[in-house]
Amino acid sequence: MTTVLPADARSLAAAVRALRDGRLVAFPTETVYGLGADATNGKAVAAIFAAKRRPDFNPLIVHVRDLAQAGTLVEFSPLARKLAEAFWPGALTLVLPRRADCALSLLVSAGLDTVALRMPSHPLIQSLIAETGPLAAPSANVSGHVSPTTAAHVAEELGERIALILDGGATPLGIESTVIGFDGEHAVLLRPGAVAREDIEAVAGPLRTASDKVNSPGQLASHYAPRTALRLNVRSAGAHEALLAFGPELRHDARVSLNLSPAGDLKEAAANLFAMLRTLDAAGVESIAVMAVPERGLGEAINDRLRRAAAPRTP
Ligand code: TXA
Ligand code: MG
């Protein structure tokens, strides 16, 4: 089994040692748990793909210490800099052109000439990156599964495949970062996430929506799939089903039910989404019936993940 240590200062030295040795360390961020490796070490980055059993090389998010470190890796346009200044540290990932002297492994970009960067807000992870340099870290789940929001999820998913898990409890936001790319001086929404569109638009103006699949290679239709089938926007749930409710619960016959947010709070719903999908997936029901979630604010990211979870499985 893997070693699990609390995500506090006493565990820092062990995490630094493992990462410098090219091994994998899972750590909490404000969004979901990441599966981290030294982003300058191609072999270590390759080990991430192997551990996740990713069928192909999707580009990974690189976690940086601050804007100054990011500036040594990628080219910032004025708009990109404005967004980083407004939202870092935080759940916003920016896809920017690699600098010619970029020290990162080419594998983190999976053949693209861009790299996705964000500065996480967890103080221990900031200290970790200060010691190790930039860390590549996708969500710490087997490819195609929902992202882990607790250390126990990570152990279930990847247990024996990683050197160390830093346990920081449940991640506060519970859904992955928002990924923004650029088309000239326009910001493009590549993946809705934990920072709501409205908040980004207040800084960047109207966001364009990515139509080209090549722009968001990680966005496979069934990327966030539990094993159990999902029905969305339900008004009823049967005895063979589990109900995933939002707001005031409808009257139902479901064998088991959980509520993303009885008060209809989208932040609370985002934080609960993946853990509740996991629990209901393990309930042995025929399908999970999900009540409608409004499309505003974090609802855009929640509905994106629900639609992917409900999509026909890609092999
Ligand atoms: O909250 C998060 O973003 C978490 C935590 C651990 O930071 N990480 C995460 O990473 O969700 P991952 O690898 O599961 O998702 C990375 C996303 C994918 O949708 C991928 O397509 C996109 O970022 N991405 C990465 N590099 C890219 C690039 N160069 N161009 C376009 N999209 C990129
Ligand atoms: Mg992921």
mmCIF file of C-alpha atoms and ligand atoms in Angstrom:
data_model
loop_
_atom_site.group_PDB
_atom_site.id
_atom_site.type_symbol
_atom_site.label_atom_id
_atom_site.label_comp_id
_atom_site.label_asym_id
_atom_site.label_seq_id
_atom_site.Cartn_x
_atom_site.Cartn_y
_atom_site.Cartn_z
ATOM 1 C CA MET A 1 0.000 0.000 0.000
ATOM 2 C CA THR A 2 0.931 3.601 -0.452
ATOM 3 C CA THR A 3 1.954 5.859 2.443
ATOM 4 C CA VAL A 4 -0.647 8.396 3.616
ATOM 5 C CA LEU A 5 0.573 11.409 5.608
ATOM 6 C CA PRO A 6 -1.321 14.481 6.848
ATOM 7 C CA ALA A 7 -0.998 17.485 4.521
ATOM 8 C CA ASP A 8 0.985 19.581 7.002
ATOM 9 C CA ALA A 9 4.533 20.902 7.351
ATOM 10 C CA ARG A 10 5.848 17.678 8.972
ATOM 11 C CA SER A 11 5.159 15.772 5.743
ATOM 12 C CA LEU A 12 6.894 18.258 3.480
ATOM 13 C CA ALA A 13 10.358 16.648 3.532
ATOM 14 C CA ALA A 14 9.030 13.198 2.567
ATOM 15 C CA ALA A 15 6.999 14.668 -0.304
ATOM 16 C CA VAL A 16 9.973 16.694 -1.580
ATOM 17 C CA ARG A 17 12.221 13.613 -1.464
ATOM 18 C CA ALA A 18 9.761 11.449 -3.416
ATOM 19 C CA LEU A 19 9.178 14.111 -6.073
ATOM 20 C CA ARG A 20 12.926 14.775 -6.505
ATOM 21 C CA ASP A 21 13.350 11.013 -6.993
ATOM 22 C CA GLY A 22 10.870 11.177 -9.884
ATOM 23 C CA ARG A 23 8.078 9.456 -7.949
ATOM 24 C CA LEU A 24 4.382 10.363 -7.778
ATOM 25 C CA VAL A 25 2.782 12.211 -4.865
ATOM 26 C CA ALA A 26 -0.963 12.885 -4.607
ATOM 27 C CA PHE A 27 -1.881 16.156 -2.907
ATOM 28 C CA PRO A 28 -4.966 18.217 -2.100
ATOM 29 C CA THR A 29 -5.718 21.467 -3.905
ATOM 30 C CA GLU A 30 -8.695 23.790 -3.456
ATOM 31 C CA THR A 31 -10.439 21.981 -6.366
ATOM 32 C CA VAL A 32 -9.726 18.213 -6.346
ATOM 33 C CA TYR A 33 -6.751 15.983 -5.455
ATOM 34 C CA GLY A 34 -3.888 16.097 -7.957
ATOM 35 C CA LEU A 35 -1.458 13.334 -8.935
ATOM 36 C CA GLY A 36 1.816 15.236 -8.895
ATOM 37 C CA ALA A 37 5.205 14.729 -10.527
ATOM 38 C CA ASP A 38 8.229 16.910 -11.268
ATOM 39 C CA ALA A 39 7.088 18.692 -14.452
ATOM 40 C CA THR A 40 10.666 19.019 -15.735
ATOM 41 C CA ASN A 41 11.292 15.246 -15.548
ATOM 42 C CA GLY A 42 9.911 13.463 -18.618
ATOM 43 C CA LYS A 43 10.109 10.020 -17.001
ATOM 44 C CA ALA A 44 8.198 11.204 -13.934
ATOM 45 C CA VAL A 45 5.535 12.807 -16.142
ATOM 46 C CA ALA A 46 5.252 9.585 -18.156
ATOM 47 C CA ALA A 47 4.637 7.739 -14.877
ATOM 48 C CA ILE A 48 1.512 9.902 -14.359
ATOM 49 C CA PHE A 49 0.008 8.657 -17.626
ATOM 50 C CA ALA A 50 0.869 5.064 -16.729
ATOM 51 C CA ALA A 51 -0.646 5.344 -13.235
ATOM 52 C CA LYS A 52 -3.856 6.916 -14.572
ATOM 53 C CA ARG A 53 -4.041 4.331 -17.372
ATOM 54 C CA ARG A 54 -4.676 7.149 -19.820
ATOM 55 C CA PRO A 55 -5.178 5.660 -23.276
ATOM 56 C CA ASP A 56 -3.435 8.593 -24.916
ATOM 57 C CA PHE A 57 -1.334 11.546 -23.843
ATOM 58 C CA ASN A 58 -3.679 14.364 -22.857
ATOM 59 C CA PRO A 59 -1.822 17.506 -21.840
ATOM 60 C CA LEU A 60 -1.537 18.072 -18.079
ATOM 61 C CA ILE A 61 -1.926 21.120 -15.844
ATOM 62 C CA VAL A 62 1.344 22.394 -14.371
ATOM 63 C CA HIS A 63 1.133 23.912 -10.887
ATOM 64 C CA VAL A 64 3.399 26.877 -10.251
ATOM 65 C CA ARG A 65 4.534 28.824 -7.192
ATOM 66 C CA ASP A 66 3.585 32.264 -8.500
ATOM 67 C CA LEU A 67 3.278 34.526 -11.508
ATOM 68 C CA ALA A 68 7.056 35.126 -11.619
ATOM 69 C CA GLN A 69 7.759 31.393 -11.962
ATOM 70 C CA ALA A 70 5.013 31.093 -14.585
ATOM 71 C CA GLY A 71 6.688 33.871 -16.553
ATOM 72 C CA THR A 72 9.838 31.741 -16.953
ATOM 73 C CA LEU A 73 7.785 28.987 -18.623
ATOM 74 C CA VAL A 74 5.200 30.675 -20.897
ATOM 75 C CA GLU A 75 4.485 33.945 -22.713
ATOM 76 C CA PHE A 76 1.884 36.113 -20.971
ATOM 77 C CA SER A 77 -0.269 38.448 -23.048
ATOM 78 C CA PRO A 78 -1.614 41.517 -21.201
ATOM 79 C CA LEU A 79 -5.035 39.821 -20.881
ATOM 80 C CA ALA A 80 -3.508 36.590 -19.544
ATOM 81 C CA ARG A 81 -1.539 38.575 -16.972
ATOM 82 C CA LYS A 82 -4.674 40.451 -15.917
ATOM 83 C CA LEU A 83 -6.514 37.148 -15.376
ATOM 84 C CA ALA A 84 -3.636 35.622 -13.404
ATOM 85 C CA GLU A 85 -3.444 38.744 -11.230
ATOM 86 C CA ALA A 86 -7.200 38.620 -10.607
ATOM 87 C CA PHE A 87 -7.596 34.888 -9.872
ATOM 88 C CA TRP A 88 -4.255 33.448 -8.660
ATOM 89 C CA PRO A 89 -3.846 31.706 -6.353
ATOM 90 C CA GLY A 90 -7.034 29.918 -7.257
ATOM 91 C CA ALA A 91 -9.024 27.606 -9.477
ATOM 92 C CA LEU A 92 -8.228 29.226 -12.820
ATOM 93 C CA THR A 93 -5.978 27.466 -15.349
ATOM 94 C CA LEU A 94 -4.475 29.458 -18.236
ATOM 95 C CA VAL A 95 -3.305 27.806 -21.478
ATOM 96 C CA LEU A 96 -0.403 29.855 -22.837
ATOM 97 C CA PRO A 97 2.392 29.497 -25.436
ATOM 98 C CA ARG A 98 5.553 27.766 -24.168
ATOM 99 C CA ARG A 99 8.633 29.939 -24.099
ATOM 100 C CA ALA A 100 11.501 28.784 -26.296
ATOM 101 C CA ASP A 101 13.584 28.196 -23.130
ATOM 102 C CA CYS A 102 10.734 26.514 -21.203
ATOM 103 C CA ALA A 103 12.225 23.940 -18.815
ATOM 104 C CA LEU A 104 9.120 21.741 -18.708
ATOM 105 C CA SER A 105 9.003 18.242 -20.148
ATOM 106 C CA LEU A 106 7.447 18.278 -23.647
ATOM 107 C CA LEU A 107 5.183 15.482 -22.483
ATOM 108 C CA VAL A 108 3.175 17.833 -20.213
ATOM 109 C CA SER A 109 2.069 19.590 -23.410
ATOM 110 C CA ALA A 110 1.414 16.290 -25.238
ATOM 111 C CA GLY A 111 2.788 17.645 -28.497
ATOM 112 C CA LEU A 112 1.084 21.078 -28.332
ATOM 113 C CA ASP A 113 3.085 24.310 -28.280
ATOM 114 C CA THR A 114 1.110 25.519 -25.258
ATOM 115 C CA VAL A 115 1.061 24.628 -21.568
ATOM 116 C CA ALA A 116 -1.742 24.862 -18.996
ATOM 117 C CA LEU A 117 -0.689 26.596 -15.762
ATOM 118 C CA ARG A 118 -2.275 27.425 -12.463
ATOM 119 C CA MET A 119 -1.194 28.552 -9.007
ATOM 120 C CA PRO A 120 -2.996 26.532 -6.325
ATOM 121 C CA SER A 121 -3.910 28.206 -3.035
ATOM 122 C CA HIS A 122 -3.138 25.383 -0.562
ATOM 123 C CA PRO A 123 -0.231 26.741 1.586
ATOM 124 C CA LEU A 124 1.481 23.340 1.901
ATOM 125 C CA ILE A 125 1.403 22.807 -1.873
ATOM 126 C CA GLN A 126 2.853 26.277 -2.386
ATOM 127 C CA SER A 127 5.707 25.339 -0.010
ATOM 128 C CA LEU A 128 6.120 22.039 -1.842
ATOM 129 C CA ILE A 129 6.436 23.748 -5.238
ATOM 130 C CA ALA A 130 8.884 26.267 -3.752
ATOM 131 C CA GLU A 131 11.169 23.281 -2.970
ATOM 132 C CA THR A 132 10.588 21.074 -6.027
ATOM 133 C CA GLY A 133 9.819 23.518 -8.845
ATOM 134 C CA PRO A 134 6.736 23.240 -11.088
ATOM 135 C CA LEU A 135 4.571 20.143 -10.557
ATOM 136 C CA ALA A 136 2.494 18.493 -13.266
ATOM 137 C CA ALA A 137 -0.722 17.237 -11.719
ATOM 138 C CA PRO A 138 -3.873 15.966 -13.357
ATOM 139 C CA SER A 139 -6.765 14.910 -11.149
ATOM 140 C CA ALA A 140 -5.689 11.835 -9.117
ATOM 141 C CA ASN A 141 -8.166 9.356 -10.605
ATOM 142 C CA VAL A 142 -8.005 6.525 -13.093
ATOM 143 C CA SER A 143 -8.686 7.944 -16.550
ATOM 144 C CA GLY A 144 -12.426 8.217 -17.177
ATOM 145 C CA HIS A 145 -13.466 8.125 -13.509
ATOM 146 C CA VAL A 146 -14.766 11.103 -11.508
ATOM 147 C CA SER A 147 -12.121 13.252 -9.819
ATOM 148 C CA PRO A 148 -11.206 12.503 -6.170
ATOM 149 C CA THR A 149 -12.216 14.998 -3.497
ATOM 150 C CA THR A 150 -10.824 13.026 -0.516
ATOM 151 C CA ALA A 151 -7.580 11.136 0.181
ATOM 152 C CA ALA A 152 -9.643 7.936 0.527
ATOM 153 C CA HIS A 153 -10.886 8.358 -3.065
ATOM 154 C CA VAL A 154 -7.270 8.681 -4.220
ATOM 155 C CA ALA A 155 -6.260 5.514 -2.343
ATOM 156 C CA GLU A 156 -9.200 3.612 -3.900
ATOM 157 C CA GLU A 157 -8.309 4.835 -7.376
ATOM 158 C CA LEU A 158 -4.524 4.690 -7.459
ATOM 159 C CA GLY A 159 -3.427 3.168 -4.113
ATOM 160 C CA GLU A 160 -0.437 0.994 -4.889
ATOM 161 C CA ARG A 161 0.646 3.026 -7.910
ATOM 162 C CA ILE A 162 1.879 6.108 -6.046
ATOM 163 C CA ALA A 163 4.584 6.750 -3.451
ATOM 164 C CA LEU A 164 2.691 9.064 -1.120
ATOM 165 C CA ILE A 165 -0.736 10.617 -0.551
ATOM 166 C CA LEU A 166 -0.952 13.878 1.400
ATOM 167 C CA ASP A 167 -4.302 13.861 3.226
ATOM 168 C CA GLY A 168 -5.783 17.347 3.582
ATOM 169 C CA GLY A 169 -9.389 16.280 4.122
ATOM 170 C CA ALA A 170 -12.190 17.011 1.655
ATOM 171 C CA THR A 171 -11.229 19.597 -0.977
ATOM 172 C CA PRO A 172 -13.238 22.811 -0.450
ATOM 173 C CA LEU A 173 -14.417 23.501 -4.029
ATOM 174 C CA GLY A 174 -14.875 19.891 -5.165
ATOM 175 C CA ILE A 175 -14.834 20.498 -8.915
ATOM 176 C CA GLU A 176 -11.862 21.032 -11.244
ATOM 177 C CA SER A 177 -10.426 24.412 -12.209
ATOM 178 C CA THR A 178 -11.837 26.495 -15.056
ATOM 179 C CA VAL A 179 -9.540 26.213 -18.111
ATOM 180 C CA ILE A 180 -9.117 29.337 -20.255
ATOM 181 C CA GLY A 181 -7.274 29.527 -23.579
ATOM 182 C CA PHE A 182 -6.704 32.497 -25.847
ATOM 183 C CA ASP A 183 -7.617 33.349 -29.407
ATOM 184 C CA GLY A 184 -5.577 36.480 -30.062
ATOM 185 C CA GLU A 185 -6.681 38.904 -27.343
ATOM 186 C CA HIS A 186 -9.928 36.995 -26.670
ATOM 187 C CA ALA A 187 -10.322 34.559 -23.784
ATOM 188 C CA VAL A 188 -11.844 31.181 -24.686
ATOM 189 C CA LEU A 189 -13.605 28.873 -22.210
ATOM 190 C CA LEU A 190 -11.994 25.444 -22.732
ATOM 191 C CA ARG A 191 -13.467 23.783 -19.627
ATOM 192 C CA PRO A 192 -16.081 25.251 -17.267
ATOM 193 C CA GLY A 193 -14.947 24.799 -13.667
ATOM 194 C CA ALA A 194 -14.725 26.122 -10.124
ATOM 195 C CA VAL A 195 -14.450 29.787 -11.147
ATOM 196 C CA ALA A 196 -17.791 30.819 -12.647
ATOM 197 C CA ARG A 197 -17.965 32.258 -16.166
ATOM 198 C CA GLU A 198 -19.583 35.440 -14.819
ATOM 199 C CA ASP A 199 -16.600 36.167 -12.552
ATOM 200 C CA ILE A 200 -14.100 35.706 -15.390
ATOM 201 C CA GLU A 201 -16.180 37.820 -17.773
ATOM 202 C CA ALA A 202 -16.142 40.664 -15.224
ATOM 203 C CA VAL A 203 -12.358 40.826 -15.801
ATOM 204 C CA ALA A 204 -11.913 39.545 -19.386
ATOM 205 C CA GLY A 205 -15.138 40.552 -21.145
ATOM 206 C CA PRO A 206 -17.369 37.994 -22.914
ATOM 207 C CA LEU A 207 -15.784 34.537 -23.153
ATOM 208 C CA ARG A 208 -15.705 32.681 -26.430
ATOM 209 C CA THR A 209 -16.701 29.045 -26.332
ATOM 210 C CA ALA A 210 -14.323 26.422 -27.704
ATOM 211 C CA SER A 211 -15.898 24.711 -30.695
ATOM 212 C CA ASP A 212 -12.744 22.983 -31.886
ATOM 213 C CA LYS A 213 -12.172 19.669 -30.056
ATOM 214 C CA VAL A 214 -8.426 19.995 -30.688
ATOM 215 C CA ASN A 215 -8.426 22.993 -28.327
ATOM 216 C CA SER A 216 -9.456 20.851 -25.377
ATOM 217 C CA PRO A 217 -7.988 17.408 -25.882
ATOM 218 C CA GLY A 218 -8.944 16.208 -22.400
ATOM 219 C CA GLN A 219 -12.594 16.803 -23.053
ATOM 220 C CA LEU A 220 -13.637 13.294 -24.067
ATOM 221 C CA ALA A 221 -17.430 13.019 -23.983
ATOM 222 C CA SER A 222 -17.550 10.431 -21.186
ATOM 223 C CA HIS A 223 -14.610 11.791 -19.214
ATOM 224 C CA TYR A 224 -16.326 11.930 -15.812
ATOM 225 C CA ALA A 225 -18.266 8.693 -15.873
ATOM 226 C CA PRO A 226 -19.441 6.573 -12.944
ATOM 227 C CA ARG A 227 -20.259 2.938 -13.858
ATOM 228 C CA THR A 228 -23.991 3.361 -13.252
ATOM 229 C CA ALA A 229 -26.127 4.997 -15.967
ATOM 230 C CA LEU A 230 -27.357 8.541 -15.308
ATOM 231 C CA ARG A 231 -30.714 10.153 -16.174
ATOM 232 C CA LEU A 232 -30.625 13.944 -16.114
ATOM 233 C CA ASN A 233 -33.266 16.604 -15.360
ATOM 234 C CA VAL A 234 -35.636 14.056 -13.840
ATOM 235 C CA ARG A 235 -39.060 14.811 -12.376
ATOM 236 C CA SER A 236 -39.432 11.326 -10.907
ATOM 237 C CA ALA A 237 -37.270 8.476 -9.646
ATOM 238 C CA GLY A 238 -38.234 4.786 -9.487
ATOM 239 C CA ALA A 239 -37.625 2.018 -6.944
ATOM 240 C CA HIS A 240 -34.675 0.642 -8.947
ATOM 241 C CA GLU A 241 -32.948 4.020 -8.928
ATOM 242 C CA ALA A 242 -30.906 6.348 -6.754
ATOM 243 C CA LEU A 243 -31.938 10.008 -6.641
ATOM 244 C CA LEU A 244 -29.411 12.835 -6.747
ATOM 245 C CA ALA A 245 -31.472 15.843 -5.717
ATOM 246 C CA PHE A 246 -30.865 19.573 -5.904
ATOM 247 C CA GLY A 247 -32.970 21.988 -3.839
ATOM 248 C CA PRO A 248 -36.344 20.905 -2.449
ATOM 249 C CA GLU A 249 -36.521 17.155 -3.036
ATOM 250 C CA LEU A 250 -39.207 15.826 -5.382
ATOM 251 C CA ARG A 251 -41.482 13.048 -4.119
ATOM 252 C CA HIS A 252 -39.948 9.785 -5.258
ATOM 253 C CA ASP A 253 -39.701 6.003 -4.830
ATOM 254 C CA ALA A 254 -35.908 5.827 -5.121
ATOM 255 C CA ARG A 255 -34.146 3.287 -2.907
ATOM 256 C CA VAL A 256 -31.531 5.807 -1.840
ATOM 257 C CA SER A 257 -31.198 9.551 -2.247
ATOM 258 C CA LEU A 258 -28.653 12.282 -1.620
ATOM 259 C CA ASN A 259 -29.080 16.030 -1.990
ATOM 260 C CA LEU A 260 -26.358 18.161 -3.626
ATOM 261 C CA SER A 261 -27.712 21.183 -1.766
ATOM 262 C CA PRO A 262 -31.125 21.208 -0.062
ATOM 263 C CA ALA A 263 -30.922 25.036 -0.014
ATOM 264 C CA GLY A 264 -30.161 25.182 -3.760
ATOM 265 C CA ASP A 265 -26.655 26.604 -3.233
ATOM 266 C CA LEU A 266 -24.487 25.942 -6.327
ATOM 267 C CA LYS A 267 -21.176 26.202 -4.443
ATOM 268 C CA GLU A 268 -22.316 23.558 -1.971
ATOM 269 C CA ALA A 269 -23.551 21.425 -4.870
ATOM 270 C CA ALA A 270 -20.181 21.622 -6.673
ATOM 271 C CA ALA A 271 -18.359 20.616 -3.491
ATOM 272 C CA ASN A 272 -20.644 17.569 -3.047
ATOM 273 C CA LEU A 273 -20.958 16.460 -6.675
ATOM 274 C CA PHE A 274 -18.140 13.925 -7.144
ATOM 275 C CA ALA A 275 -18.329 12.385 -3.661
ATOM 276 C CA MET A 276 -22.108 11.881 -4.015
ATOM 277 C CA LEU A 277 -21.758 10.405 -7.506
ATOM 278 C CA ARG A 278 -19.227 7.948 -6.072
ATOM 279 C CA THR A 279 -21.521 6.969 -3.187
ATOM 280 C CA LEU A 280 -24.561 6.460 -5.433
ATOM 281 C CA ASP A 281 -22.438 4.591 -7.990
ATOM 282 C CA ALA A 282 -21.644 2.062 -5.245
ATOM 283 C CA ALA A 283 -25.318 1.649 -4.244
ATOM 284 C CA GLY A 284 -25.975 -1.131 -6.768
ATOM 285 C CA VAL A 285 -28.936 0.592 -8.455
ATOM 286 C CA GLU A 286 -29.929 0.424 -12.118
ATOM 287 C CA SER A 287 -29.540 4.154 -12.687
ATOM 288 C CA ILE A 288 -28.920 7.454 -10.940
ATOM 289 C CA ALA A 289 -31.714 9.985 -11.496
ATOM 290 C CA VAL A 290 -30.474 13.566 -11.255
ATOM 291 C CA MET A 291 -32.736 16.569 -10.712
ATOM 292 C CA ALA A 292 -32.176 19.685 -12.837
ATOM 293 C CA VAL A 293 -29.409 22.083 -11.789
ATOM 294 C CA PRO A 294 -29.655 25.700 -13.035
ATOM 295 C CA GLU A 295 -27.066 26.693 -15.671
ATOM 296 C CA ARG A 296 -25.956 29.937 -13.941
ATOM 297 C CA GLY A 297 -22.705 30.418 -11.956
ATOM 298 C CA LEU A 298 -21.079 27.115 -10.966
ATOM 299 C CA GLY A 299 -24.113 25.353 -12.473
ATOM 300 C CA GLU A 300 -22.349 25.530 -15.863
ATOM 301 C CA ALA A 301 -19.468 23.357 -14.610
ATOM 302 C CA ILE A 302 -21.785 21.026 -12.650
ATOM 303 C CA ASN A 303 -23.976 20.454 -15.722
ATOM 304 C CA ASP A 304 -20.890 19.951 -17.920
ATOM 305 C CA ARG A 305 -19.684 17.129 -15.616
ATOM 306 C CA LEU A 306 -23.194 15.628 -15.355
ATOM 307 C CA ARG A 307 -23.638 15.593 -19.151
ATOM 308 C CA ARG A 308 -20.267 13.865 -19.542
ATOM 309 C CA ALA A 309 -21.162 11.348 -16.840
ATOM 310 C CA ALA A 310 -24.432 10.607 -18.677
ATOM 311 C CA ALA A 311 -22.852 10.372 -22.163
ATOM 312 C CA PRO A 312 -22.403 6.977 -23.842
ATOM 313 C CA ARG A 313 -19.062 5.475 -22.752
ATOM 314 C CA THR A 314 -16.126 5.929 -25.086
ATOM 315 C CA PRO A 315 -13.867 2.841 -24.969
HETATM 316 O O1 TXA B 1 -8.549 21.572 -10.699
HETATM 317 C C1 TXA B 1 -7.829 21.065 -11.562
HETATM 318 O O2 TXA B 1 -7.667 21.591 -12.664
HETATM 319 C C2 TXA B 1 -7.130 19.751 -11.222
HETATM 320 C C3 TXA B 1 -6.202 20.026 -10.039
HETATM 321 C C4 TXA B 1 -5.418 18.799 -9.630
HETATM 322 O O3 TXA B 1 -5.342 21.089 -10.365
HETATM 323 N N1 TXA B 1 -6.407 19.231 -12.347
HETATM 324 C C5 TXA B 1 -7.026 18.705 -13.447
HETATM 325 O O4 TXA B 1 -6.153 18.257 -14.429
HETATM 326 O O5 TXA B 1 -8.229 18.629 -13.569
HETATM 327 P P1 TXA B 1 -6.575 17.272 -15.626
HETATM 328 O O6 TXA B 1 -5.297 16.821 -16.241
HETATM 329 O O7 TXA B 1 -7.472 16.207 -15.114
HETATM 330 O O8 TXA B 1 -7.298 18.212 -16.640
HETATM 331 C C6 TXA B 1 -6.523 19.046 -17.460
HETATM 332 C C7 TXA B 1 -7.401 19.810 -18.420
HETATM 333 C C8 TXA B 1 -7.875 18.905 -19.536
HETATM 334 O O9 TXA B 1 -9.212 19.243 -19.876
HETATM 335 C C9 TXA B 1 -6.907 19.273 -20.658
HETATM 336 O O10 TXA B 1 -7.448 19.078 -21.919
HETATM 337 C C10 TXA B 1 -6.654 20.746 -20.392
HETATM 338 O O11 TXA B 1 -6.643 20.863 -18.998
HETATM 339 N N2 TXA B 1 -5.325 21.124 -20.911
HETATM 340 C C11 TXA B 1 -4.128 20.887 -20.363
HETATM 341 N N3 TXA B 1 -3.133 21.358 -21.145
HETATM 342 C C12 TXA B 1 -3.719 21.922 -22.198
HETATM 343 C C13 TXA B 1 -3.229 22.586 -23.361
HETATM 344 N N4 TXA B 1 -1.931 22.757 -23.585
HETATM 345 N N5 TXA B 1 -4.138 23.025 -24.252
HETATM 346 C C14 TXA B 1 -5.452 22.867 -24.038
HETATM 347 N N6 TXA B 1 -5.982 22.252 -22.963
HETATM 348 C C15 TXA B 1 -5.129 21.781 -22.061
HETATM 349 MG MG MG B 2 -9.152 14.843 -14.800
#
